[in-house]
Amino acid sequence: MLRAWRSVVPRAGSPSSPRGDGGFTLAEVVVAFVLFMIIAATAGTALTSTLGTARSNEARVVAADLAARQIETLRGMKAENIADGDAARQNVVLDGRTYYLDQTVTLDALAGSGSACSGASGPAAFKRAHVEVTWERMNGVKPVVSDTLLALPVTGIGNGTGVLSVPVQGDDGSGIPGVTVALSNGSTAVTKSDGCAVFANQSPGTTYSATVATTGYVDQLGNASVTQTPVSVVEGEVTKLPAFIYNKASTISLTVPTPGAAYPLPTVPLSGFPALGVTLGNANFAGGVQDYPGCGTPPCAETGGGAFTVTGLFPATSGYQAWVGTCSTAKPAVPVLVGVNPGATTSEAVTPAGGIRVVVKQGGVHVAGYTVWAVNADCSTSEGFVLPGTSGAGDAEALTMALPAGTWTLYAGLDTDTPLATLPSVTVTEGAVTGDPAPLVVNVP
């Protein structure tokens, strides 16, 4: 029986053996499936992006139509009957999407040009209507904005009041939105997209001062709270204050290269001296410079992680020159220029510090155990630092430290209270070591 069963089973290699069914191996199936998934994912992403763009375009068209309708509604009304200020937000639902319509109406003088804060003060001649439409899931699309002017009758406002407009700008003249302006009578208004805050219905003959004090914002001198010179409001007129130059504060983080790891920046100031700091240069500062010693009393530079961090800076479009040290003589011939942006931190490496290498001798022989310190000859009350360690018994044990460029006086003693010897007029140069290969020598008696 067994022999009979075997006789019907073809032997391997015999003419009647199967030659394969023409199918795919498992590896081929896996590769094909992976390729299919990649193509499907790419096509799906492209389709999703296309649909998203189409939806955004559709929403923008609807928003533009809503803004145009609102402007036409305002044009059909008498200007004197339209309420000044911010109207209550309108929520409009169309095709399952919610649109938000915001309206601001401000009085302006005949000399106005584009904003209630621009141009000259003068009799109120028209109302400026600003309509802005936003919507759900904007995905980075800008709001739709529409503006119009509505002429007042020749009698002007006619309600016995006046208007005060207050601009808030960057140093490039651009309007800064979102800043709260407070009047001395307690009234407040927030600047719109044009950087303008408008106060309607103010009492004529009354003197008002305006203040800005928004958290995280500063003026060109780094002041967070700024008050304008008081002005009087005139009946029937729009009084325009000078602009506040005010913006989101910037931060600068500076690192200071040294001639090498053997030349660390000073970490121990002399008693009564501030820690090592940095200097920034900008035309807004008195004298064009502002020094920031290592933090103690602001303004100062926070130190840590090998960097000097200065906060609360105005984002000047011209940027800031920067260098290590707080003495004017440390300024390099070509300081590093640091660009800044509103509300952002900029990190930069300044021009390298120099280094010194010092030994202490007595009668021409190395002596150990002495402390050495350095005082800036041009800023003798504000820059003085103790070198790390004490003197050793040979050149190989020389004391080393990095210093800002300038002229320094070296002192040696058993402690910093009693100098026993000095070495004046030591010149420190950016990126170089003074005292290499032959070290500087302070000779003690």
Short mmCIF file of C-alpha atoms in Angstrom, two decimals:
data_model
loop_
_atom_site.label_atom_id
_atom_site.label_comp_id
_atom_site.label_asym_id
_atom_site.label_seq_id
_atom_site.Cartn_x
_atom_site.Cartn_y
_atom_site.Cartn_z
CA MET A 1 0.00 0.00 0.00
CA LEU A 2 2.80 2.34 0.85
CA ARG A 3 4.48 1.58 -2.47
CA ALA A 4 1.26 2.36 -4.33
CA TRP A 5 0.93 5.80 -2.62
CA ARG A 6 4.51 6.69 -3.43
CA SER A 7 4.02 5.81 -7.06
CA VAL A 8 1.52 8.61 -7.60
CA VAL A 9 3.69 11.29 -5.98
CA PRO A 10 6.00 12.85 -8.58
CA ARG A 11 9.64 12.78 -7.74
CA ALA A 12 11.54 15.99 -7.43
CA GLY A 13 13.00 16.91 -10.80
CA SER A 14 10.78 14.48 -12.74
CA PRO A 15 8.98 15.76 -15.86
CA SER A 16 5.69 15.75 -14.05
CA SER A 17 6.96 17.86 -11.10
CA PRO A 18 5.13 21.25 -10.57
CA ARG A 19 7.13 24.27 -11.79
CA GLY A 20 5.53 26.88 -9.46
CA ASP A 21 2.19 28.69 -9.53
CA GLY A 22 3.51 32.08 -10.85
CA GLY A 23 2.58 33.90 -7.52
CA PHE A 24 4.52 36.45 -5.31
CA THR A 25 6.92 35.82 -2.50
CA LEU A 26 6.15 37.28 0.95
CA ALA A 27 8.95 39.88 0.56
CA GLU A 28 7.41 41.12 -2.71
CA VAL A 29 4.02 41.50 -1.06
CA VAL A 30 5.50 43.50 1.85
CA VAL A 31 7.42 45.85 -0.48
CA ALA A 32 4.33 46.44 -2.61
CA PHE A 33 2.24 47.19 0.48
CA VAL A 34 4.79 49.69 1.83
CA LEU A 35 4.96 51.48 -1.53
CA PHE A 36 1.18 51.64 -1.64
CA MET A 37 1.04 53.17 1.86
CA ILE A 38 3.67 55.82 0.97
CA ILE A 39 1.82 56.82 -2.20
CA ALA A 40 -1.51 56.88 -0.36
CA ALA A 41 -0.10 59.03 2.48
CA THR A 42 1.45 61.51 0.02
CA ALA A 43 -1.76 61.77 -1.94
CA GLY A 44 -3.76 62.15 1.27
CA THR A 45 -1.51 64.98 2.51
CA ALA A 46 -1.79 66.81 -0.80
CA LEU A 47 -5.56 66.37 -0.82
CA THR A 48 -5.86 67.58 2.78
CA SER A 49 -3.72 70.63 2.03
CA THR A 50 -5.77 71.44 -1.08
CA LEU A 51 -9.05 71.09 0.80
CA GLY A 52 -7.70 73.24 3.67
CA THR A 53 -6.66 75.99 1.26
CA ALA A 54 -10.05 75.85 -0.44
CA ARG A 55 -11.85 76.14 2.91
CA SER A 56 -9.64 79.08 3.97
CA ASN A 57 -10.31 80.87 0.68
CA GLU A 58 -14.02 80.26 1.05
CA ALA A 59 -13.99 81.61 4.62
CA ARG A 60 -12.07 84.70 3.54
CA VAL A 61 -14.61 85.41 0.77
CA VAL A 62 -17.45 85.17 3.29
CA ALA A 63 -15.59 87.41 5.74
CA ALA A 64 -14.95 90.01 3.03
CA ASP A 65 -18.66 90.02 2.20
CA LEU A 66 -19.60 90.52 5.87
CA ALA A 67 -17.13 93.40 6.20
CA ALA A 68 -18.44 95.06 3.02
CA ARG A 69 -22.05 94.76 4.21
CA GLN A 70 -21.19 96.35 7.56
CA ILE A 71 -19.39 99.23 5.85
CA GLU A 72 -22.42 99.81 3.60
CA THR A 73 -24.69 99.80 6.66
CA LEU A 74 -22.56 102.50 8.29
CA ARG A 75 -22.48 104.58 5.13
CA GLY A 76 -26.28 104.55 5.12
CA MET A 77 -26.38 106.16 8.59
CA LYS A 78 -25.75 109.71 9.72
CA ALA A 79 -22.26 109.99 11.12
CA GLU A 80 -23.46 111.83 14.22
CA ASN A 81 -25.78 108.90 15.02
CA ILE A 82 -23.04 106.28 14.98
CA ALA A 83 -21.64 105.54 18.43
CA ASP A 84 -17.96 106.20 18.94
CA GLY A 85 -15.64 103.52 20.26
CA ASP A 86 -15.83 99.73 20.10
CA ALA A 87 -19.20 98.21 19.21
CA ALA A 88 -20.28 94.91 20.73
CA ARG A 89 -18.84 91.98 18.78
CA GLN A 90 -21.25 90.37 16.32
CA ASN A 91 -21.16 86.59 15.95
CA VAL A 92 -22.42 85.34 12.58
CA VAL A 93 -22.80 81.60 11.85
CA LEU A 94 -22.72 80.58 8.17
CA ASP A 95 -22.33 77.02 6.85
CA GLY A 96 -21.37 75.76 10.28
CA ARG A 97 -18.55 78.28 10.76
CA THR A 98 -18.69 81.22 13.22
CA TYR A 99 -17.47 84.63 12.04
CA TYR A 100 -16.66 87.47 14.45
CA LEU A 101 -17.27 91.06 13.37
CA ASP A 102 -15.58 93.85 15.35
CA GLN A 103 -16.22 97.53 14.71
CA THR A 104 -14.40 100.63 15.97
CA VAL A 105 -15.50 104.19 15.21
CA THR A 106 -13.29 107.17 16.05
CA LEU A 107 -13.55 110.89 15.46
CA ASP A 108 -10.82 112.53 13.43
CA ALA A 109 -9.77 115.99 12.33
CA LEU A 110 -9.69 117.25 8.77
CA ALA A 111 -5.90 116.89 8.74
CA GLY A 112 -6.04 113.20 9.65
CA SER A 113 -4.37 110.75 7.30
CA GLY A 114 -4.99 107.06 7.77
CA SER A 115 -5.44 106.98 11.54
CA ALA A 116 -7.18 108.99 14.24
CA CYS A 117 -3.69 109.49 15.70
CA SER A 118 -1.95 110.73 12.55
CA GLY A 119 -1.88 114.26 11.21
CA ALA A 120 -2.48 117.42 13.22
CA SER A 121 -5.00 118.27 15.92
CA GLY A 122 -8.05 120.24 14.82
CA PRO A 123 -11.86 120.44 14.61
CA ALA A 124 -13.60 117.08 14.30
CA ALA A 125 -14.55 116.72 10.61
CA PHE A 126 -15.48 113.07 10.17
CA LYS A 127 -15.68 109.67 11.79
CA ARG A 128 -13.33 106.89 10.85
CA ALA A 129 -14.96 103.44 10.85
CA HIS A 130 -12.79 100.32 11.07
CA VAL A 131 -14.34 96.87 10.58
CA GLU A 132 -12.41 93.65 11.18
CA VAL A 133 -13.74 90.12 10.58
CA THR A 134 -12.15 86.96 11.98
CA TRP A 135 -13.41 83.39 12.05
CA GLU A 136 -12.91 79.96 13.53
CA ARG A 137 -9.94 77.89 12.38
CA MET A 138 -8.20 80.72 10.50
CA ASN A 139 -5.00 78.65 10.21
CA GLY A 140 -2.73 81.65 9.89
CA VAL A 141 -4.93 83.57 7.42
CA LYS A 142 -5.02 87.30 8.18
CA PRO A 143 -8.30 88.93 9.28
CA VAL A 144 -10.36 90.80 6.70
CA VAL A 145 -10.21 94.56 7.35
CA SER A 146 -12.26 97.38 5.84
CA ASP A 147 -12.30 101.13 6.59
CA THR A 148 -14.38 104.11 5.61
CA LEU A 149 -14.75 107.82 6.42
CA LEU A 150 -18.09 109.32 7.43
CA ALA A 151 -18.40 113.10 7.15
CA LEU A 152 -19.79 115.03 10.11
CA PRO A 153 -22.15 117.99 9.63
CA VAL A 154 -20.57 121.43 9.52
CA THR A 155 -21.49 121.87 13.18
CA GLY A 156 -19.01 119.13 14.09
CA ILE A 157 -19.56 116.99 17.18
CA GLY A 158 -22.08 119.31 18.72
CA ASN A 159 -22.24 117.63 22.13
CA GLY A 160 -19.98 119.97 24.11
CA THR A 161 -17.08 117.50 24.40
CA GLY A 162 -13.71 116.90 22.80
CA VAL A 163 -11.63 113.93 21.69
CA LEU A 164 -8.12 112.84 22.71
CA SER A 165 -6.11 110.42 20.56
CA VAL A 166 -2.92 108.75 21.76
CA PRO A 167 -0.53 106.92 19.38
CA VAL A 168 1.82 104.13 20.49
CA GLN A 169 4.58 103.32 18.01
CA GLY A 170 7.83 101.47 17.50
CA ASP A 171 10.90 103.50 16.65
CA ASP A 172 10.20 102.86 12.96
CA GLY A 173 6.83 104.62 13.21
CA SER A 174 4.74 101.46 13.01
CA GLY A 175 1.69 101.25 15.27
CA ILE A 176 1.89 98.93 18.29
CA PRO A 177 -1.46 97.23 19.02
CA GLY A 178 -2.63 95.82 22.35
CA VAL A 179 -1.16 98.50 24.64
CA THR A 180 -3.41 99.92 27.36
CA VAL A 181 -3.37 103.72 27.59
CA ALA A 182 -4.69 105.30 30.81
CA LEU A 183 -5.76 108.92 31.25
CA SER A 184 -5.34 110.80 34.50
CA ASN A 185 -9.15 110.80 34.92
CA GLY A 186 -9.19 106.99 35.09
CA SER A 187 -10.33 106.33 31.50
CA THR A 188 -8.53 103.55 29.62
CA ALA A 189 -8.37 102.45 26.00
CA VAL A 190 -6.38 99.76 24.18
CA THR A 191 -4.50 100.57 20.98
CA LYS A 192 -5.90 98.99 17.81
CA SER A 193 -3.98 97.54 14.89
CA ASP A 194 -2.82 101.06 13.91
CA GLY A 195 -1.40 101.67 17.40
CA CYS A 196 -4.01 104.34 18.18
CA ALA A 197 -6.06 104.72 21.37
CA VAL A 198 -8.98 107.18 21.15
CA PHE A 199 -10.85 108.80 24.04
CA ALA A 200 -14.15 110.40 22.98
CA ASN A 201 -16.46 112.63 25.04
CA GLN A 202 -13.75 114.22 27.16
CA SER A 203 -14.48 117.42 29.08
CA PRO A 204 -13.11 120.58 27.40
CA GLY A 205 -10.71 122.71 29.39
CA THR A 206 -9.63 119.76 31.50
CA THR A 207 -5.94 118.85 31.52
CA TYR A 208 -5.18 115.19 30.90
CA SER A 209 -1.98 113.19 31.10
CA ALA A 210 -1.66 109.80 29.42
CA THR A 211 0.31 106.83 30.77
CA VAL A 212 1.35 103.48 29.32
CA ALA A 213 2.44 100.71 31.68
CA THR A 214 1.80 97.39 29.95
CA THR A 215 3.65 94.41 31.42
CA GLY A 216 6.52 93.30 29.19
CA TYR A 217 6.77 96.60 27.29
CA VAL A 218 9.37 99.38 27.61
CA ASP A 219 10.27 102.74 26.12
CA GLN A 220 13.61 103.57 24.49
CA LEU A 221 15.29 104.00 27.89
CA GLY A 222 13.91 100.73 29.25
CA ASN A 223 11.15 102.33 31.35
CA ALA A 224 8.07 100.14 31.75
CA SER A 225 5.82 103.02 32.84
CA VAL A 226 5.83 106.25 30.83
CA THR A 227 3.68 109.38 31.17
CA GLN A 228 3.18 112.08 28.53
CA THR A 229 3.13 115.82 29.24
CA PRO A 230 -0.44 116.87 30.20
CA VAL A 231 -2.63 118.46 27.49
CA SER A 232 -6.02 120.19 27.43
CA VAL A 233 -8.97 119.01 25.34
CA VAL A 234 -10.76 121.57 23.15
CA GLU A 235 -14.52 121.40 22.61
CA GLY A 236 -15.43 119.99 19.22
CA GLU A 237 -11.84 119.14 18.35
CA VAL A 238 -9.59 116.09 18.16
CA THR A 239 -6.46 116.68 20.24
CA LYS A 240 -3.58 114.41 19.22
CA LEU A 241 -0.79 113.63 21.66
CA PRO A 242 2.81 112.97 20.58
CA ALA A 243 3.50 109.28 20.11
CA PHE A 244 4.69 107.00 22.86
CA ILE A 245 7.72 105.11 21.51
CA TYR A 246 6.97 101.86 23.28
CA ASN A 247 7.25 98.19 22.38
CA LYS A 248 7.68 94.64 23.67
CA ALA A 249 10.94 94.35 25.59
CA SER A 250 13.86 92.42 24.12
CA THR A 251 16.60 90.37 25.77
CA ILE A 252 20.27 90.05 24.81
CA SER A 253 22.37 87.07 25.96
CA LEU A 254 26.12 87.58 25.49
CA THR A 255 28.96 85.09 25.69
CA VAL A 256 32.58 86.24 26.06
CA PRO A 257 35.36 84.19 24.43
CA THR A 258 38.73 84.10 26.24
CA PRO A 259 42.24 83.17 25.04
CA GLY A 260 41.71 79.64 26.32
CA ALA A 261 40.44 77.42 29.12
CA ALA A 262 43.39 78.43 31.29
CA TYR A 263 42.11 82.02 31.26
CA PRO A 264 38.71 82.09 32.98
CA LEU A 265 36.64 85.24 33.29
CA PRO A 266 36.82 86.90 36.73
CA THR A 267 34.39 85.51 39.27
CA VAL A 268 35.64 87.22 42.45
CA PRO A 269 35.39 91.04 42.49
CA LEU A 270 37.28 93.05 45.07
CA SER A 271 35.31 93.92 48.18
CA GLY A 272 32.89 96.74 47.37
CA PHE A 273 33.28 96.31 43.62
CA PRO A 274 30.56 94.99 41.28
CA ALA A 275 30.91 91.70 39.45
CA LEU A 276 32.17 91.67 35.87
CA GLY A 277 29.60 93.06 33.48
CA VAL A 278 29.00 94.20 29.92
CA THR A 279 28.33 97.47 28.12
CA LEU A 280 25.75 98.19 25.42
CA GLY A 281 25.89 101.07 22.98
CA ASN A 282 22.83 102.74 21.46
CA ALA A 283 21.94 106.32 20.54
CA ASN A 284 18.95 106.21 22.91
CA PHE A 285 21.21 105.98 25.97
CA ALA A 286 22.59 109.07 27.67
CA GLY A 287 26.05 109.47 26.19
CA GLY A 288 25.31 106.63 23.81
CA VAL A 289 26.26 103.84 26.25
CA GLN A 290 24.82 101.99 29.23
CA ASP A 291 26.90 99.71 31.44
CA TYR A 292 25.44 96.59 33.03
CA PRO A 293 27.63 95.27 35.88
CA GLY A 294 27.11 91.75 37.11
CA CYS A 295 23.74 91.78 38.83
CA GLY A 296 23.27 93.47 42.12
CA THR A 297 21.26 96.62 41.60
CA PRO A 298 19.41 96.91 38.24
CA PRO A 299 20.08 97.73 35.53
CA CYS A 300 22.51 94.86 35.54
CA ALA A 301 23.49 91.73 33.64
CA GLU A 302 22.34 88.39 35.01
CA THR A 303 25.21 85.92 34.90
CA GLY A 304 25.00 82.17 34.61
CA GLY A 305 25.71 79.37 32.19
CA GLY A 306 28.66 81.32 30.81
CA ALA A 307 26.48 84.17 29.53
CA PHE A 308 25.61 87.74 30.48
CA THR A 309 21.87 88.34 30.04
CA VAL A 310 20.40 91.84 29.81
CA THR A 311 16.61 92.06 29.89
CA GLY A 312 14.11 94.88 29.48
CA LEU A 313 15.70 96.41 26.38
CA PHE A 314 13.78 98.44 23.84
CA PRO A 315 13.81 96.62 20.46
CA ALA A 316 15.69 99.37 18.65
CA THR A 317 15.79 98.85 14.90
CA SER A 318 19.43 99.98 14.94
CA GLY A 319 20.39 97.16 17.34
CA TYR A 320 22.97 97.42 20.14
CA GLN A 321 26.75 97.44 20.16
CA ALA A 322 28.07 95.12 22.87
CA TRP A 323 31.37 94.40 24.62
CA VAL A 324 32.66 92.90 27.87
CA GLY A 325 33.55 95.23 30.72
CA THR A 326 31.90 98.35 32.09
CA CYS A 327 34.78 100.79 31.53
CA SER A 328 34.62 102.99 28.44
CA THR A 329 38.19 102.09 27.51
CA ALA A 330 37.15 98.46 26.98
CA LYS A 331 35.17 99.37 23.85
CA PRO A 332 36.66 97.57 20.83
CA ALA A 333 37.49 99.46 17.65
CA VAL A 334 34.67 97.54 15.95
CA PRO A 335 32.16 96.34 18.56
CA VAL A 336 29.84 93.44 17.84
CA LEU A 337 26.42 94.68 16.68
CA VAL A 338 23.50 92.72 18.13
CA GLY A 339 20.14 92.90 16.34
CA VAL A 340 17.01 92.64 18.48
CA ASN A 341 13.34 91.87 17.90
CA PRO A 342 10.28 92.73 20.03
CA GLY A 343 9.68 90.18 22.77
CA ALA A 344 12.57 87.95 21.64
CA THR A 345 15.99 86.90 22.96
CA THR A 346 19.10 87.35 20.81
CA SER A 347 22.27 85.40 21.65
CA GLU A 348 25.65 86.66 20.46
CA ALA A 349 29.37 86.28 21.19
CA VAL A 350 31.21 89.57 21.77
CA THR A 351 34.82 90.46 20.99
CA PRO A 352 37.12 88.16 23.04
CA ALA A 353 38.59 89.26 26.35
CA GLY A 354 42.34 89.36 26.81
CA GLY A 355 44.37 87.34 29.30
CA ILE A 356 47.16 87.88 31.85
CA ARG A 357 49.77 85.46 33.22
CA VAL A 358 51.45 86.55 36.47
CA VAL A 359 54.06 85.34 38.97
CA VAL A 360 55.25 86.85 42.25
CA LYS A 361 58.96 87.16 43.05
CA GLN A 362 61.06 88.39 45.95
CA GLY A 363 64.65 89.27 45.21
CA GLY A 364 64.35 87.59 41.83
CA VAL A 365 63.12 84.31 43.33
CA HIS A 366 59.60 82.91 42.98
CA VAL A 367 57.59 83.08 46.20
CA ALA A 368 54.42 81.14 46.88
CA GLY A 369 51.25 81.97 48.80
CA TYR A 370 50.62 85.52 47.57
CA THR A 371 47.25 86.79 46.35
CA VAL A 372 47.20 88.85 43.14
CA TRP A 373 44.44 91.19 42.02
CA ALA A 374 43.87 93.55 39.10
CA VAL A 375 42.26 97.01 39.06
CA ASN A 376 41.29 98.86 35.89
CA ALA A 377 43.47 101.98 35.76
CA ASP A 378 40.72 103.99 34.04
CA CYS A 379 37.86 102.76 36.24
CA SER A 380 39.63 102.23 39.56
CA THR A 381 36.43 102.24 41.64
CA SER A 382 34.28 100.01 39.46
CA GLU A 383 36.44 97.21 38.03
CA GLY A 384 38.70 95.16 40.28
CA PHE A 385 39.06 91.38 40.35
CA VAL A 386 41.02 88.76 42.30
CA LEU A 387 42.96 86.19 40.30
CA PRO A 388 42.10 82.58 41.19
CA GLY A 389 44.56 80.77 43.48
CA THR A 390 47.79 82.02 45.03
CA SER A 391 51.28 82.38 43.61
CA GLY A 392 53.44 79.30 43.10
CA ALA A 393 57.11 78.38 43.10
CA GLY A 394 57.77 78.69 39.36
CA ASP A 395 56.61 79.95 35.99
CA ALA A 396 54.62 76.75 35.49
CA GLU A 397 52.46 77.79 38.44
CA ALA A 398 51.74 81.30 37.14
CA LEU A 399 48.33 82.78 37.96
CA THR A 400 46.08 83.33 34.93
CA MET A 401 42.80 85.11 34.27
CA ALA A 402 40.89 86.83 31.45
CA LEU A 403 40.17 90.57 31.61
CA PRO A 404 38.42 93.19 29.47
CA ALA A 405 40.76 95.10 27.19
CA GLY A 406 42.36 98.17 28.74
CA THR A 407 45.11 99.27 31.11
CA TRP A 408 45.31 97.48 34.46
CA THR A 409 47.32 97.75 37.66
CA LEU A 410 48.33 94.48 39.34
CA TYR A 411 48.69 94.19 43.11
CA ALA A 412 50.16 91.43 45.28
CA GLY A 413 49.79 90.80 48.99
CA LEU A 414 49.05 88.17 51.57
CA ASP A 415 45.45 89.40 51.39
CA THR A 416 43.58 92.01 49.35
CA ASP A 417 43.40 94.41 52.30
CA THR A 418 47.15 95.12 52.28
CA PRO A 419 48.90 95.43 48.92
CA LEU A 420 52.65 94.86 49.29
CA ALA A 421 53.64 95.55 45.68
CA THR A 422 52.19 96.86 42.42
CA LEU A 423 52.80 96.45 38.72
CA PRO A 424 51.24 99.42 36.89
CA SER A 425 50.34 99.98 33.25
CA VAL A 426 49.65 96.41 32.20
CA THR A 427 48.01 96.52 28.78
CA VAL A 428 45.41 93.85 28.07
CA THR A 429 44.55 93.30 24.40
CA GLU A 430 41.48 91.58 22.96
CA GLY A 431 42.06 87.88 22.36
CA ALA A 432 45.75 87.98 23.36
CA VAL A 433 47.68 86.98 26.49
CA THR A 434 49.89 89.53 28.24
CA GLY A 435 52.68 87.61 29.99
CA ASP A 436 53.19 84.76 27.55
CA PRO A 437 55.69 83.22 27.13
CA ALA A 438 57.48 85.24 29.82
CA PRO A 439 55.03 85.90 32.67
CA LEU A 440 54.41 89.30 34.22
CA VAL A 441 56.30 89.71 37.50
CA VAL A 442 55.09 91.48 40.64
CA ASN A 443 58.10 91.97 42.93
CA VAL A 444 57.29 92.02 46.63
CA PRO A 445 59.71 93.35 49.26
#
